Amino acid sequence: MAESIINDKVKSYLVACLVTGIDVEHKPDAFMAELVDYMNSTERHFWTEGDEEGVIVHNKHDVPVMYVRYNGKRMTFRAFEEDDYAGMMTEPDMGYALLNIIGYLQDKGLDFRPSIMGSESHVVEHLVTDTTDPNSEDWAL
């Protein structure tokens, strides 16, 4: 049986990105416009629209999945509620959309990480008892 590439470490990384955002620095206007183009050209089709103020990602059924905002230092994500009428689950689409966004960041060669490990690390500092640096392999994709 083949091991899934989406293991617990990858799931933890994706959840950290979705909940706290991603720290990455770039010019917002070009950055978000290029993200729209990138998302609209991905293998797993997403329909994406927006500008430097924010981007809405839709799934292949034209259901809005998430709203992406960027302030020049941090990218944040907001989920749209599940469509009860159509009974469609959007969680897998959010995960795949986030993987595509991470792919975009990697293609641009940008340094990025979940905000919980950067700008938002103060939120969990009082919970950390081990003072050693986390193993970077635990957060590498």
Short mmCIF file of the C-alpha atoms (twelve columns), coordinates in Angstrom:
data_MODEL
# 
_entry.id   MODEL 
# 
loop_
_atom_site.group_PDB 
_atom_site.id 
_atom_site.type_symbol 
_atom_site.label_atom_id 
_atom_site.label_alt_id 
_atom_site.label_comp_id 
_atom_site.label_asym_id 
_atom_site.label_seq_id 
_atom_site.Cartn_x 
_atom_site.Cartn_y 
_atom_site.Cartn_z 
_atom_site.pdbx_PDB_model_num 
ATOM 1   C CA . MET A 1   0.000   0.000  0.000   1 
ATOM 2   C CA . ALA A 2   1.422   3.382  -0.997  1 
ATOM 3   C CA . GLU A 3   1.977   5.960  1.713   1 
ATOM 4   C CA . SER A 4   -0.015  9.166  1.296   1 
ATOM 5   C CA . ILE A 5   2.039   12.288 0.563   1 
ATOM 6   C CA . ILE A 6   -0.400  14.244 2.738   1 
ATOM 7   C CA . ASN A 7   0.812   12.925 6.091   1 
ATOM 8   C CA . ASP A 8   0.242   14.411 9.555   1 
ATOM 9   C CA . LYS A 9   3.192   16.834 9.261   1 
ATOM 10  C CA . VAL A 10  1.881   18.230 5.971   1 
ATOM 11  C CA . LYS A 11  -1.615  18.552 7.429   1 
ATOM 12  C CA . SER A 12  -0.198  20.401 10.461  1 
ATOM 13  C CA . TYR A 13  1.726   22.754 8.177   1 
ATOM 14  C CA . LEU A 14  -1.369  23.485 6.070   1 
ATOM 15  C CA . VAL A 15  -3.535  24.079 9.133   1 
ATOM 16  C CA . ALA A 16  -0.889  26.431 10.568  1 
ATOM 17  C CA . CYS A 17  -0.902  28.377 7.297   1 
ATOM 18  C CA . LEU A 18  -4.701  28.531 7.093   1 
ATOM 19  C CA . VAL A 19  -5.211  29.550 10.711  1 
ATOM 20  C CA . THR A 20  -2.380  32.042 11.215  1 
ATOM 21  C CA . GLY A 21  -1.489  33.006 7.641   1 
ATOM 22  C CA . ILE A 22  1.826   32.978 5.799   1 
ATOM 23  C CA . ASP A 23  4.649   35.449 6.385   1 
ATOM 24  C CA . VAL A 24  6.093   36.483 3.019   1 
ATOM 25  C CA . GLU A 25  7.368   39.822 1.733   1 
ATOM 26  C CA . HIS A 26  6.736   41.129 -1.789  1 
ATOM 27  C CA . LYS A 27  5.054   44.068 -3.556  1 
ATOM 28  C CA . PRO A 28  1.290   43.532 -3.078  1 
ATOM 29  C CA . ASP A 29  0.050   44.878 -6.418  1 
ATOM 30  C CA . ALA A 30  2.094   42.632 -8.708  1 
ATOM 31  C CA . PHE A 31  2.089   39.780 -6.199  1 
ATOM 32  C CA . MET A 32  -1.676  39.342 -6.044  1 
ATOM 33  C CA . ALA A 33  -2.242  39.897 -9.778  1 
ATOM 34  C CA . GLU A 34  0.314   37.170 -10.526 1 
ATOM 35  C CA . LEU A 35  -1.365  34.912 -7.950  1 
ATOM 36  C CA . VAL A 36  -4.669  35.262 -9.841  1 
ATOM 37  C CA . ASP A 37  -2.967  34.269 -13.103 1 
ATOM 38  C CA . TYR A 38  -1.150  31.374 -11.427 1 
ATOM 39  C CA . MET A 39  -4.290  29.985 -9.776  1 
ATOM 40  C CA . ASN A 40  -6.259  30.232 -13.029 1 
ATOM 41  C CA . SER A 41  -3.604  28.166 -14.811 1 
ATOM 42  C CA . THR A 42  -3.147  25.346 -12.290 1 
ATOM 43  C CA . GLU A 43  -3.756  21.720 -13.108 1 
ATOM 44  C CA . ARG A 44  -6.543  21.436 -10.549 1 
ATOM 45  C CA . HIS A 45  -8.746  24.143 -11.929 1 
ATOM 46  C CA . PHE A 46  -9.668  27.013 -9.680  1 
ATOM 47  C CA . TRP A 47  -11.349 30.142 -10.875 1 
ATOM 48  C CA . THR A 48  -9.735  33.093 -9.137  1 
ATOM 49  C CA . GLU A 49  -10.468 36.810 -9.299  1 
ATOM 50  C CA . GLY A 50  -9.226  39.836 -7.445  1 
ATOM 51  C CA . ASP A 51  -6.576  42.506 -7.170  1 
ATOM 52  C CA . GLU A 52  -4.027  43.820 -4.655  1 
ATOM 53  C CA . GLU A 53  -6.760  44.216 -2.018  1 
ATOM 54  C CA . GLY A 54  -7.747  40.564 -2.049  1 
ATOM 55  C CA . VAL A 55  -8.447  37.460 -4.081  1 
ATOM 56  C CA . ILE A 56  -11.437 35.115 -4.054  1 
ATOM 57  C CA . VAL A 57  -10.764 31.503 -5.001  1 
ATOM 58  C CA . HIS A 58  -13.689 29.508 -6.440  1 
ATOM 59  C CA . ASN A 59  -13.749 25.753 -6.986  1 
ATOM 60  C CA . LYS A 60  -14.569 24.117 -10.312 1 
ATOM 61  C CA . HIS A 61  -18.298 24.375 -9.481  1 
ATOM 62  C CA . ASP A 62  -17.979 28.173 -9.136  1 
ATOM 63  C CA . VAL A 63  -18.489 27.989 -5.363  1 
ATOM 64  C CA . PRO A 64  -16.312 30.502 -3.433  1 
ATOM 65  C CA . VAL A 65  -13.824 28.574 -1.332  1 
ATOM 66  C CA . MET A 66  -11.609 31.184 0.307   1 
ATOM 67  C CA . TYR A 67  -10.696 34.838 0.441   1 
ATOM 68  C CA . VAL A 68  -6.981  35.669 0.374   1 
ATOM 69  C CA . ARG A 69  -5.662  39.021 1.645   1 
ATOM 70  C CA . TYR A 70  -2.117  40.311 1.583   1 
ATOM 71  C CA . ASN A 71  -0.632  43.380 3.279   1 
ATOM 72  C CA . GLY A 72  2.915   43.218 1.943   1 
ATOM 73  C CA . LYS A 73  4.185   41.121 4.836   1 
ATOM 74  C CA . ARG A 74  1.515   38.549 5.642   1 
ATOM 75  C CA . MET A 75  -0.985  36.580 3.582   1 
ATOM 76  C CA . THR A 76  -4.185  35.626 5.419   1 
ATOM 77  C CA . PHE A 77  -7.034  33.297 4.493   1 
ATOM 78  C CA . ARG A 78  -10.742 33.387 5.267   1 
ATOM 79  C CA . ALA A 79  -13.026 30.495 4.451   1 
ATOM 80  C CA . PHE A 80  -16.473 30.879 3.016   1 
ATOM 81  C CA . GLU A 81  -19.115 28.836 4.766   1 
ATOM 82  C CA . GLU A 82  -20.150 25.488 3.384   1 
ATOM 83  C CA . ASP A 83  -22.991 25.669 0.893   1 
ATOM 84  C CA . ASP A 84  -25.790 23.863 2.779   1 
ATOM 85  C CA . TYR A 85  -28.167 24.100 -0.164  1 
ATOM 86  C CA . ALA A 86  -25.874 22.289 -2.559  1 
ATOM 87  C CA . GLY A 87  -24.358 20.156 0.197   1 
ATOM 88  C CA . MET A 88  -20.878 20.723 -1.168  1 
ATOM 89  C CA . MET A 89  -17.888 20.357 1.118   1 
ATOM 90  C CA . THR A 90  -15.208 22.957 0.486   1 
ATOM 91  C CA . GLU A 91  -12.512 21.765 2.924   1 
ATOM 92  C CA . PRO A 92  -10.619 19.621 0.376   1 
ATOM 93  C CA . ASP A 93  -10.766 22.486 -2.128  1 
ATOM 94  C CA . MET A 94  -9.315  24.848 0.485   1 
ATOM 95  C CA . GLY A 95  -6.441  22.453 1.067   1 
ATOM 96  C CA . TYR A 96  -5.710  22.087 -2.644  1 
ATOM 97  C CA . ALA A 97  -5.997  25.840 -3.194  1 
ATOM 98  C CA . LEU A 98  -3.534  26.434 -0.345  1 
ATOM 99  C CA . LEU A 99  -1.130  23.894 -1.857  1 
ATOM 100 C CA . ASN A 100 -1.337  25.809 -5.142  1 
ATOM 101 C CA . ILE A 101 -0.670  29.106 -3.328  1 
ATOM 102 C CA . ILE A 102 2.367   27.530 -1.650  1 
ATOM 103 C CA . GLY A 103 3.474   26.303 -5.087  1 
ATOM 104 C CA . TYR A 104 3.183   29.875 -6.359  1 
ATOM 105 C CA . LEU A 105 5.383   31.136 -3.513  1 
ATOM 106 C CA . GLN A 106 7.938   28.409 -4.209  1 
ATOM 107 C CA . ASP A 107 7.959   29.143 -7.961  1 
ATOM 108 C CA . LYS A 108 8.712   32.805 -7.194  1 
ATOM 109 C CA . GLY A 109 11.612  31.704 -4.969  1 
ATOM 110 C CA . LEU A 110 10.245  33.609 -1.976  1 
ATOM 111 C CA . ASP A 111 11.142  32.907 1.636   1 
ATOM 112 C CA . PHE A 112 7.922   32.125 3.516   1 
ATOM 113 C CA . ARG A 113 6.623   30.288 6.565   1 
ATOM 114 C CA . PRO A 114 3.456   29.937 8.611   1 
ATOM 115 C CA . SER A 115 2.906   33.106 10.628  1 
ATOM 116 C CA . ILE A 116 2.780   31.082 13.848  1 
ATOM 117 C CA . MET A 117 6.520   30.535 13.351  1 
ATOM 118 C CA . GLY A 118 7.159   34.203 12.529  1 
ATOM 119 C CA . SER A 119 5.066   37.299 13.124  1 
ATOM 120 C CA . GLU A 120 2.535   35.474 15.310  1 
ATOM 121 C CA . SER A 121 4.997   33.387 17.362  1 
ATOM 122 C CA . HIS A 122 4.338   35.587 20.415  1 
ATOM 123 C CA . VAL A 123 0.923   33.918 20.708  1 
ATOM 124 C CA . VAL A 124 2.432   30.550 21.674  1 
ATOM 125 C CA . GLU A 125 5.719   31.590 23.302  1 
ATOM 126 C CA . HIS A 126 4.366   30.956 26.806  1 
ATOM 127 C CA . LEU A 127 3.435   27.388 25.780  1 
ATOM 128 C CA . VAL A 128 6.904   26.433 24.575  1 
ATOM 129 C CA . THR A 129 8.976   24.602 27.160  1 
ATOM 130 C CA . ASP A 130 11.729  23.385 24.820  1 
ATOM 131 C CA . THR A 131 14.139  26.199 23.944  1 
ATOM 132 C CA . THR A 132 15.756  24.385 21.018  1 
ATOM 133 C CA . ASP A 133 14.875  25.398 17.487  1 
ATOM 134 C CA . PRO A 134 12.231  23.245 15.812  1 
ATOM 135 C CA . ASN A 135 13.472  20.756 13.299  1 
ATOM 136 C CA . SER A 136 13.129  22.497 9.930   1 
ATOM 137 C CA . GLU A 137 12.344  19.126 8.320   1 
ATOM 138 C CA . ASP A 138 9.119   19.036 10.320  1 
ATOM 139 C CA . TRP A 139 7.845   22.091 8.425   1 
ATOM 140 C CA . ALA A 140 9.404   21.520 5.018   1 
ATOM 141 C CA . LEU A 141 7.179   20.643 2.088   1 
# 
